[in-house]
Amino acid sequence: MTRLELSIHGLESRAPELSARRILSGAQRRLFLLALILLAILVVVALPVAAIALVAFGTALYVATFLGWLQLTMMALKRPGIVSISDREAYAIADDDLPIYTVLVPAYKEPEVIHRTIAALEALVYPTDRLDIKLLLEEDDLETIEAVRAVGPPPHMQLVIVPTAEPRTKPKACNYGLTTARGDIVTIYDAEDRPEPLQLRRAVAAFRLVDESVACLQARLSYFNAHQNLLTRWFTVEYASWFMMLLPALASGGGPVPLGGTSMHIRRAVFDAIGAWDPYNVTEDADFGVRLYRSGWRTSVLDSTTYEEANSDVVNWIKQRSHWHKGYLMTWLVHMRQPARLWRELGPAGFFRFNVLIGGTPLIVLLNPIFWWITILWFTLHPAFVQAIFPPWIFYPGLTCMVAGNFLVYFAGVVTTRMTGHPRLVGAALLAPFYWLMMSVAAVKAVVQLINSPAKWEKTVHGLDLAVQKVGL
Amino acid sequence: MAEAVGTLTLSGRQAQKSSEPVRVDRALLIFWIAAAAYLILAVLSVLALNMMPGDSLSRVAIAQRVIFSRDPHLAAVGFVWNPLQTLPLVPLVPLRLVWPDVVRLGFAASLVSVAFMAGAVYQIHAILRDFGVRLLPRVLLTAVFALHPMILYYAVNGMSEAMLLFFLLIAVRQLGNWLRSRETLRLVYAGLALGIAYFSRYEALAPAAAAVLLVLLISWLRSRGQALDRMAAALSDTVIIGLPVAAAFIFWALASWIIVGQPFEALTSAYGNAVHMQVAQYQRVAAAVEYSQGWLPATTLAFRRMLTLEPFLLVLLFVAAVQIFRRRAHDAVVPLAVFGAVLLFMLGAYLRGTIFGDLRYFIAVIPVATLLIGALLPGRQPRPPVARPLLVSSRPPGRLVSIGTSALLIGLAMASLPISAVGMSDRTVAPTQSDELSPVFNFVHHPGAGLVALRRNVTERAVAHAVDALQLGSGKVLLDVFVGYPIVLYSDRPTQFVIPSDRDWRVAISDPSADGVEYFLVPSPTNPLAALDDLNRTYPGIFETGAGIGQPVATFPGIGHSGAWRLFRVVSHATAESGS
């Protein structure tokens, strides 16, 4: 296969059952159809039973997802360990001793921002003769290519032109870059990323410390424009909660770890073992994390932060979030093609965690407003149908989880701002329910898109903070 | 600056995963010992001597209604009392099928209060350990707390004091630890404990307010950096301690408003506390005279009550104030703030006439005195990492002085036990307790007569037997459970009653014959509480005349504390007209 073909079809040819090229496998398609038909029959024959069954199912999923979140939060409170490398230790490794490091930087239509990207990469503290930085640009992205040439990147930054070919996605570009990668460790940075300069050295030191089975070190992500507006504040609280509390808990305890989109440092040999990224999956990072775990590799959290740009525009944010939800749903569908095998490979705890995290995340933001709406409807108008579809054995657990769940998640957001060193964000945390509403909107959009146009890649617009500066705001 | 969340720095040597094995706290033994002791005492006092206060029994009746009434539904718990006072009883009520005394004698409530008071004892011990009190004085003090007569009584009598003390003690402990270690997680637990405390008693609002102010002040004083950062830190800490209780308050008010149409049922309900107050003024109990005599005698009486429970309270408060001023007893601040708030709230409510001057409202002096003694004991070594050294004194007290002071303090604590035991038999100071505990006090004064069980609800039992004997079907007997709840408890056929928590109550009471009701029961209105019975209110004079809707069938004379009851047979309108 040519390099291009490899980057597109590599995973598909090696393990077609793990490729998201088709969202639903044949068996899944048949199963969904069967379920729909059964449901339709039930609706016609015994509507109350169908309604109660649906409600029971939805409530059970809601309860399970909440319990999964609760368990993870309790684990997070027990202070799971992450890998922390001091500056001294990072510098201690002799230059000759450092491996070659491949840094993939996929970018698309970023002519304004690319000079900052290059500057951030130049700030990395690592011997340049051992750095293998690849700026991955699409063939038709003439403006960015021009901008890069105008800046004139240093010799260790290689401009790689990815030929135009479907699917036009970030993972495909990264796969293409991977085909000529020279490094023993690989990582990805986005165009707007500002990694902590010692991050690569820390990763090297960390890899030497941890078990052989740890294939990936995920660094923390945060935002440099946290205080730009309410949306960025919300986003920062969310990221703080995930990367500083939940992710370490996840990494330390039994379950696949969905990776962040950047700053995941991976041993090169792993790609030979399990294949590279799935170009058809819009959240290739989550998918890769699951595949890692299934093959017996582990992920740890690295105590180093990469600063990204938080989406500051509502429409842009919804596009991005629906993109993530869509990807999570795709990932769930792909890996659930062979549930028995998945169960074996993940173990019961991991299987539960996978379902609750990957499937549950988009699901719960869809269900929460529905339940709230039904609750408000019930308590104001007392329509009879609500009482009919919520018999006591569903009603009480559901109501308890809804009230306790919403409160605890809300409270956890506030506590997170304090515990992760962002006390100024407490105001945003108090307004979190509006953020949740936005997530629900994005989830609806995701489901619609999943059905209509699964491969569509929602490009996040960057440099919005620059635009704000230009207009003089 | 972020605290060390999830960053066990493993630099240099260790592998990436480090989870310590969970060590079980050996001090849990204290919980089990206390629970076992209280349980034995409960069996004696409730099952053998029938010493169960009416409020507890009433709550067991409420819990029974949720499952075993004619119209079982969870909202039957009602909104007069806070939910945790009744909800834990609901899972215990089905035991009546194998062992009826669980509900008839209210033993289910005892089980709950035993558990929570044992938990409170455990918390006292844990707090003293956090204070750094050495083993011997710590165990002694814990025992003194656990064996305090008031604590003993409220461990076994099913009242909600045990629950409130338990949650407030958790809050005190966690807040104290937060003061020492600055871990936000401690603040989270304290906040959650205060929120749950509100679900057990609305008085928890007072300590919550005190905690909020305390946290705001201390967090502001301790924070560093620019003004904006300091404000943000103080604000977020305050939100953490205050949000759970605020959410609990809003949630309960909303639920109450939605389900019964009133957000603050306890204050406005016909059956709530306010009416009990008016009623008490008619009762010929010495306590009722209290309000009418003005605020000074009332205040004096309140202080007498506090000193009955802890005779050396004022001395302790004085010494604690001095030591706090000399920065030698920081540990005393949190217990004083939390329980002091409860006591001030109770005092204020009492002086305004909103609550009785019941001795139990001042029970908070017991944990406060115990913990103050603990905080004042010399020679302590605080346990959690100390942000600032507690004992600023450069000259630790000599060993002899240390032992002497400790012995004195603990001796004072021990001495309060017999003093309060005697005080609890005083009718002026402890009107309810002296009455409820009369079997014990009678035995002490006249041991020859032996322990005689309280005779309660004798009339109601007779009524229940008589109605059961009629072998009626579901929904045949109209009965307001306001004073009539013991009848339902003693009956083997609770579904035969139509009660106010049934959703068709108003329909049934306005036209009994149309709703299929065949009988109704009315208490004699000479008892002021019985005068508030819904049948007595809806049909004035019904006890004497039947109000045209019923013919008297049987009268049950009042025995002991019970008033008289009368059973009526419903007459349909046609019969009534033709008969007159």
GROMACS .gro file of C-alpha atoms in nm, chain A residues 116-440:
model
  325
  116ARG     CA    1   0.205   3.103   1.701
  117THR     CA    2   0.205   2.728   1.656
  118ILE     CA    3   0.559   2.736   1.530
  119ALA     CA    4   0.662   2.963   1.814
  120ALA     CA    5   0.511   2.728   2.072
  121LEU     CA    6   0.692   2.435   1.913
  122GLU     CA    7   1.018   2.622   1.910
  123ALA     CA    8   0.977   2.676   2.282
  124LEU     CA    9   0.995   2.304   2.347
  125VAL     CA   10   1.303   2.217   2.545
  126TYR     CA   11   1.445   1.924   2.353
  127PRO     CA   12   1.754   1.883   2.138
  128THR     CA   13   1.649   1.977   1.787
  129ASP     CA   14   1.846   1.698   1.625
  130ARG     CA   15   1.625   1.451   1.807
  131LEU     CA   16   1.300   1.628   1.733
  132ASP     CA   17   1.094   1.504   1.443
  133ILE     CA   18   0.822   1.769   1.409
  134LYS     CA   19   0.584   1.726   1.123
  135LEU     CA   20   0.351   2.008   1.025
  136LEU     CA   21   0.070   1.823   0.850
  137LEU     CA   22  -0.115   2.041   0.601
  138GLU     CA   23  -0.369   1.945   0.341
  139GLU     CA   24  -0.278   1.975  -0.024
  140ASP     CA   25  -0.546   2.232  -0.096
  141ASP     CA   26  -0.477   2.446   0.209
  142LEU     CA   27  -0.271   2.692   0.011
  143GLU     CA   28  -0.303   2.985   0.251
  144THR     CA   29  -0.165   2.796   0.548
  145ILE     CA   30   0.113   2.645   0.342
  146GLU     CA   31   0.201   2.992   0.224
  147ALA     CA   32   0.193   3.123   0.580
  148VAL     CA   33   0.426   2.847   0.696
  149ARG     CA   34   0.670   2.914   0.416
  150ALA     CA   35   0.655   3.281   0.497
  151VAL     CA   36   0.757   3.217   0.855
  152GLY     CA   37   1.029   2.983   0.745
  153PRO     CA   38   1.025   2.701   0.996
  154PRO     CA   39   1.353   2.566   1.137
  155PRO     CA   40   1.497   2.248   0.985
  156HIS     CA   41   1.361   2.010   1.249
  157MET     CA   42   1.010   2.114   1.157
  158GLN     CA   43   0.914   1.936   0.844
  159LEU     CA   44   0.626   2.055   0.628
  160VAL     CA   45   0.432   1.747   0.517
  161ILE     CA   46   0.168   1.793   0.251
  162VAL     CA   47  -0.111   1.542   0.285
  163PRO     CA   48  -0.259   1.456  -0.052
  164THR     CA   49  -0.626   1.531  -0.094
  165ALA     CA   50  -0.830   1.220  -0.030
  166GLU     CA   51  -1.142   1.128   0.157
  167PRO     CA   52  -1.193   1.114   0.447
  168ARG     CA   53  -1.057   1.460   0.513
  169THR     CA   54  -0.997   1.419   0.880
  170LYS     CA   55  -0.735   1.495   1.141
  171PRO     CA   56  -0.662   1.128   1.218
  172LYS     CA   57  -0.601   1.056   0.855
  173ALA     CA   58  -0.352   1.337   0.841
  174CYS     CA   59  -0.185   1.209   1.156
  175ASN     CA   60  -0.167   0.859   1.012
  176TYR     CA   61  -0.004   1.003   0.704
  177GLY     CA   62   0.252   1.180   0.915
  178LEU     CA   63   0.307   0.862   1.111
  179THR     CA   64   0.412   0.672   0.803
  180THR     CA   65   0.738   0.866   0.793
  181ALA     CA   66   0.783   0.917   1.161
  182ARG     CA   67   1.129   0.853   1.295
  183GLY     CA   68   1.066   0.884   1.665
  184ASP     CA   69   1.036   0.627   1.940
  185ILE     CA   70   0.768   0.836   2.107
  186VAL     CA   71   0.488   1.009   1.923
  187THR     CA   72   0.261   1.290   2.026
  188ILE     CA   73   0.011   1.525   1.869
  189TYR     CA   74  -0.033   1.898   1.918
  190ASP     CA   75  -0.307   2.107   1.765
  191ALA     CA   76  -0.241   2.434   1.593
  192GLU     CA   77  -0.341   2.649   1.888
  193ASP     CA   78  -0.166   2.443   2.154
  194ARG     CA   79   0.091   2.584   2.392
  195PRO     CA   80   0.255   2.285   2.554
  196GLU     CA   81   0.455   2.326   2.866
  197PRO     CA   82   0.814   2.346   2.734
  198LEU     CA   83   0.951   2.057   2.939
  199GLN     CA   84   0.665   1.826   2.851
  200LEU     CA   85   0.861   1.605   2.612
  201ARG     CA   86   1.146   1.556   2.854
  202ARG     CA   87   0.903   1.475   3.131
  203ALA     CA   88   0.737   1.218   2.909
  204VAL     CA   89   1.068   1.051   2.839
  205ALA     CA   90   1.154   1.037   3.208
  206ALA     CA   91   0.807   0.913   3.291
  207PHE     CA   92   0.820   0.633   3.039
  208ARG     CA   93   1.138   0.510   3.200
  209LEU     CA   94   0.968   0.508   3.536
  210VAL     CA   95   0.642   0.338   3.467
  211ASP     CA   96   0.555  -0.018   3.388
  212GLU     CA   97   0.615  -0.156   3.039
  213SER     CA   98   0.242  -0.192   2.992
  214VAL     CA   99   0.190   0.182   3.009
  215ALA     CA  100   0.177   0.272   2.643
  216CYS     CA  101   0.045   0.622   2.670
  217LEU     CA  102   0.094   0.923   2.891
  218GLN     CA  103  -0.181   1.180   2.865
  219ALA     CA  104  -0.082   1.528   2.967
  220ARG     CA  105  -0.335   1.767   3.110
  221LEU     CA  106  -0.515   2.017   2.897
  222SER     CA  107  -0.627   2.358   3.004
  223TYR     CA  108  -0.713   2.689   2.847
  224PHE     CA  109  -0.512   3.004   2.814
  225ASN     CA  110  -0.817   3.218   2.748
  226ALA     CA  111  -1.011   3.092   3.050
  227HIS     CA  112  -1.143   3.433   3.149
  228GLN     CA  113  -1.240   3.557   2.807
  229ASN     CA  114  -1.613   3.508   2.854
  230LEU     CA  115  -1.867   3.291   3.034
  231LEU     CA  116  -1.838   3.011   2.783
  232THR     CA  117  -1.462   2.983   2.819
  233ARG     CA  118  -1.504   2.986   3.195
  234TRP     CA  119  -1.751   2.700   3.176
  235PHE     CA  120  -1.523   2.512   2.945
  236THR     CA  121  -1.225   2.564   3.174
  237VAL     CA  122  -1.417   2.433   3.475
  238GLU     CA  123  -1.518   2.130   3.272
  239TYR     CA  124  -1.162   2.062   3.161
  240ALA     CA  125  -1.030   2.113   3.513
  241SER     CA  126  -1.280   1.864   3.645
  242TRP     CA  127  -1.191   1.612   3.376
  243PHE     CA  128  -0.814   1.640   3.358
  244MET     CA  129  -0.737   1.710   3.719
  245MET     CA  130  -0.987   1.487   3.892
  246LEU     CA  131  -1.174   1.235   3.680
  247LEU     CA  132  -0.902   1.136   3.436
  248PRO     CA  133  -0.647   1.042   3.703
  249ALA     CA  134  -0.916   0.837   3.876
  250LEU     CA  135  -0.997   0.667   3.550
  251ALA     CA  136  -0.634   0.600   3.470
  252SER     CA  137  -0.570   0.439   3.804
  253GLY     CA  138  -0.869   0.215   3.821
  254GLY     CA  139  -0.988  -0.045   3.580
  255GLY     CA  140  -1.126   0.089   3.257
  256PRO     CA  141  -1.042   0.231   2.918
  257VAL     CA  142  -0.924   0.589   2.914
  258PRO     CA  143  -1.054   0.806   2.634
  259LEU     CA  144  -0.761   1.021   2.535
  260GLY     CA  145  -0.759   1.395   2.490
  261GLY     CA  146  -0.719   1.525   2.139
  262THR     CA  147  -0.362   1.632   2.193
  263SER     CA  148  -0.065   1.587   2.422
  264MET     CA  149  -0.098   1.215   2.446
  265HIS     CA  150   0.251   1.070   2.435
  266ILE     CA  151   0.257   0.722   2.288
  267ARG     CA  152   0.528   0.464   2.249
  268ARG     CA  153   0.589   0.414   1.877
  269ALA     CA  154   0.592   0.037   1.906
  270VAL     CA  155   0.227   0.039   2.009
  271PHE     CA  156   0.118   0.154   1.664
  272ASP     CA  157   0.274  -0.154   1.511
  273ALA     CA  158   0.086  -0.367   1.758
  274ILE     CA  159  -0.261  -0.221   1.739
  275GLY     CA  160  -0.259   0.001   1.432
  276ALA     CA  161  -0.280   0.376   1.412
  277TRP     CA  162  -0.575   0.613   1.442
  278ASP     CA  163  -0.910   0.544   1.284
  279PRO     CA  164  -0.951   0.804   1.009
  280TYR     CA  165  -1.324   0.749   0.996
  281ASN     CA  166  -1.388   0.817   1.363
  282VAL     CA  167  -1.444   1.180   1.451
  283THR     CA  168  -1.314   1.124   1.805
  284GLU     CA  169  -1.020   0.913   1.709
  285ASP     CA  170  -0.855   0.987   2.042
  286ALA     CA  171  -1.131   0.824   2.247
  287ASP     CA  172  -1.134   0.531   2.011
  288PHE     CA  173  -0.759   0.490   2.032
  289GLY     CA  174  -0.775   0.493   2.410
  290VAL     CA  175  -1.030   0.213   2.411
  291ARG     CA  176  -0.830   0.010   2.164
  292LEU     CA  177  -0.520   0.053   2.375
  293TYR     CA  178  -0.696  -0.081   2.680
  294ARG     CA  179  -0.849  -0.370   2.491
  295SER     CA  180  -0.506  -0.483   2.382
  296GLY     CA  181  -0.376  -0.475   2.736
  297TRP     CA  182  -0.195  -0.141   2.727
  298ARG     CA  183  -0.248   0.119   2.994
  299THR     CA  184  -0.264   0.496   3.007
  300SER     CA  185  -0.134   0.723   3.280
  301VAL     CA  186  -0.167   1.092   3.341
  302LEU     CA  187   0.140   1.309   3.309
  303ASP     CA  188   0.177   1.606   3.535
  304SER     CA  189   0.231   1.864   3.265
  305THR     CA  190  -0.015   2.102   3.106
  306THR     CA  191  -0.078   2.201   2.749
  307TYR     CA  192  -0.277   2.520   2.707
  308GLU     CA  193  -0.531   2.533   2.431
  309GLU     CA  194  -0.778   2.789   2.314
  310ALA     CA  195  -1.123   2.745   2.456
  311ASN     CA  196  -1.407   2.799   2.219
  312SER     CA  197  -1.548   3.141   2.293
  313ASP     CA  198  -1.830   3.145   2.042
  314VAL     CA  199  -2.156   2.964   2.114
  315VAL     CA  200  -2.224   2.838   1.763
  316ASN     CA  201  -1.869   2.721   1.722
  317TRP     CA  202  -1.885   2.552   2.061
  318ILE     CA  203  -2.202   2.366   1.976
  319LYS     CA  204  -2.047   2.244   1.653
  320GLN     CA  205  -1.743   2.122   1.843
  321ARG     CA  206  -1.942   1.957   2.120
  322SER     CA  207  -2.182   1.785   1.881
  323HIS     CA  208  -1.872   1.662   1.701
  324TRP     CA  209  -1.748   1.507   2.024
  325HIS     CA  210  -2.084   1.356   2.112
  326LYS     CA  211  -2.112   1.211   1.763
  327GLY     CA  212  -1.767   1.063   1.798
  328TYR     CA  213  -1.844   0.910   2.134
  329LEU     CA  214  -2.157   0.751   1.994
  330MET     CA  215  -1.960   0.621   1.696
  331THR     CA  216  -1.693   0.483   1.924
  332TRP     CA  217  -1.953   0.314   2.137
  333LEU     CA  218  -2.118   0.155   1.836
  334VAL     CA  219  -1.789   0.039   1.690
  335HIS     CA  220  -1.664  -0.128   2.001
  336MET     CA  221  -2.000  -0.280   2.086
  337ARG     CA  222  -2.001  -0.475   1.762
  338GLN     CA  223  -1.872  -0.776   1.948
  339PRO     CA  224  -1.993  -0.728   2.303
  340ALA     CA  225  -1.872  -1.065   2.427
  341ARG     CA  226  -1.521  -1.001   2.305
  342LEU     CA  227  -1.531  -0.652   2.448
  343TRP     CA  228  -1.640  -0.788   2.784
  344ARG     CA  229  -1.351  -1.035   2.781
  345GLU     CA  230  -1.099  -0.773   2.686
  346LEU     CA  231  -1.215  -0.503   2.923
  347GLY     CA  232  -1.330  -0.712   3.216
  348PRO     CA  233  -1.665  -0.650   3.385
  349ALA     CA  234  -1.557  -0.326   3.555
  350GLY     CA  235  -1.402  -0.193   3.238
  351PHE     CA  236  -1.706  -0.293   3.037
  352PHE     CA  237  -1.935  -0.103   3.273
  353ARG     CA  238  -1.700   0.194   3.273
  354PHE     CA  239  -1.684   0.194   2.892
  355ASN     CA  240  -2.060   0.193   2.855
  356VAL     CA  241  -2.118   0.455   3.117
  357LEU     CA  242  -1.843   0.685   2.997
  358ILE     CA  243  -1.853   0.651   2.621
  359GLY     CA  244  -2.219   0.572   2.574
  360GLY     CA  245  -2.348   0.746   2.881
  361THR     CA  246  -2.190   1.087   2.827
  362PRO     CA  247  -2.396   1.190   2.524
  363LEU     CA  248  -2.692   0.992   2.649
  364ILE     CA  249  -2.728   1.159   2.984
  365VAL     CA  250  -2.726   1.510   2.844
  366LEU     CA  251  -3.004   1.398   2.616
  367LEU     CA  252  -3.208   1.240   2.893
  368ASN     CA  253  -3.163   1.504   3.161
  369PRO     CA  254  -3.374   1.777   2.999
  370ILE     CA  255  -3.641   1.523   2.909
  371PHE     CA  256  -3.669   1.412   3.269
  372TRP     CA  257  -3.670   1.769   3.393
  373TRP     CA  258  -3.941   1.859   3.149
  374ILE     CA  259  -4.154   1.564   3.256
  375THR     CA  260  -4.099   1.648   3.623
  376ILE     CA  261  -4.201   2.011   3.579
  377LEU     CA  262  -4.497   1.906   3.371
  378TRP     CA  263  -4.603   1.661   3.638
  379PHE     CA  264  -4.574   1.897   3.929
  380THR     CA  265  -4.752   2.184   3.763
  381LEU     CA  266  -5.023   2.019   3.556
  382HIS     CA  267  -5.046   1.663   3.694
  383PRO     CA  268  -5.126   1.508   3.357
  384ALA     CA  269  -5.251   1.155   3.396
  385PHE     CA  270  -5.019   1.001   3.145
  386VAL     CA  271  -4.715   1.081   3.355
  387GLN     CA  272  -4.851   0.887   3.648
  388ALA     CA  273  -4.928   0.598   3.414
  389ILE     CA  274  -4.581   0.571   3.266
  390PHE     CA  275  -4.398   0.619   3.593
  391PRO     CA  276  -4.504   0.345   3.830
  392PRO     CA  277  -4.355   0.383   4.179
  393TRP     CA  278  -4.070   0.137   4.122
  394ILE     CA  279  -3.941   0.354   3.837
  395PHE     CA  280  -4.052   0.688   3.974
  396TYR     CA  281  -3.871   0.691   4.306
  397PRO     CA  282  -3.528   0.570   4.190
  398GLY     CA  283  -3.552   0.798   3.889
  399LEU     CA  284  -3.656   1.102   4.088
  400THR     CA  285  -3.393   1.041   4.352
  401CYS     CA  286  -3.118   1.006   4.095
  402MET     CA  287  -3.236   1.307   3.909
  403VAL     CA  288  -3.249   1.535   4.209
  404ALA     CA  289  -2.945   1.396   4.388
  405GLY     CA  290  -2.758   1.358   4.060
  406ASN     CA  291  -2.815   1.708   3.936
  407PHE     CA  292  -2.730   1.855   4.272
  408LEU     CA  293  -2.413   1.650   4.317
  409VAL     CA  294  -2.282   1.723   3.970
  410TYR     CA  295  -2.359   2.090   4.021
  411PHE     CA  296  -2.193   2.090   4.360
  412ALA     CA  297  -1.894   1.899   4.223
  413GLY     CA  298  -1.845   2.170   3.963
  414VAL     CA  299  -1.828   2.434   4.233
  415VAL     CA  300  -1.594   2.225   4.447
  416THR     CA  301  -1.371   2.160   4.145
  417THR     CA  302  -1.308   2.528   4.091
  418ARG     CA  303  -1.178   2.554   4.443
  419MET     CA  304  -0.982   2.230   4.450
  420THR     CA  305  -0.809   2.284   4.118
  421GLY     CA  306  -0.694   2.634   4.185
  422HIS     CA  307  -0.955   2.825   3.985
  423PRO     CA  308  -1.160   2.994   4.258
  424ARG     CA  309  -1.243   3.286   4.031
  425LEU     CA  310  -1.448   3.051   3.818
  426VAL     CA  311  -1.695   2.976   4.096
  427GLY     CA  312  -1.943   3.220   3.943
  428ALA     CA  313  -1.943   3.026   3.619
  429ALA     CA  314  -1.977   2.698   3.809
  430LEU     CA  315  -2.288   2.832   3.979
  431LEU     CA  316  -2.441   2.898   3.637
  432ALA     CA  317  -2.353   2.552   3.510
  433PRO     CA  318  -2.708   2.432   3.431
  434PHE     CA  319  -2.717   2.665   3.133
  435TYR     CA  320  -2.398   2.504   3.012
  436TRP     CA  321  -2.566   2.168   3.046
  437LEU     CA  322  -2.851   2.292   2.828
  438MET     CA  323  -2.602   2.379   2.560
  439MET     CA  324  -2.458   2.030   2.587
  440SER     CA  325  -2.805   1.888   2.536
   0.00000   0.00000   0.00000
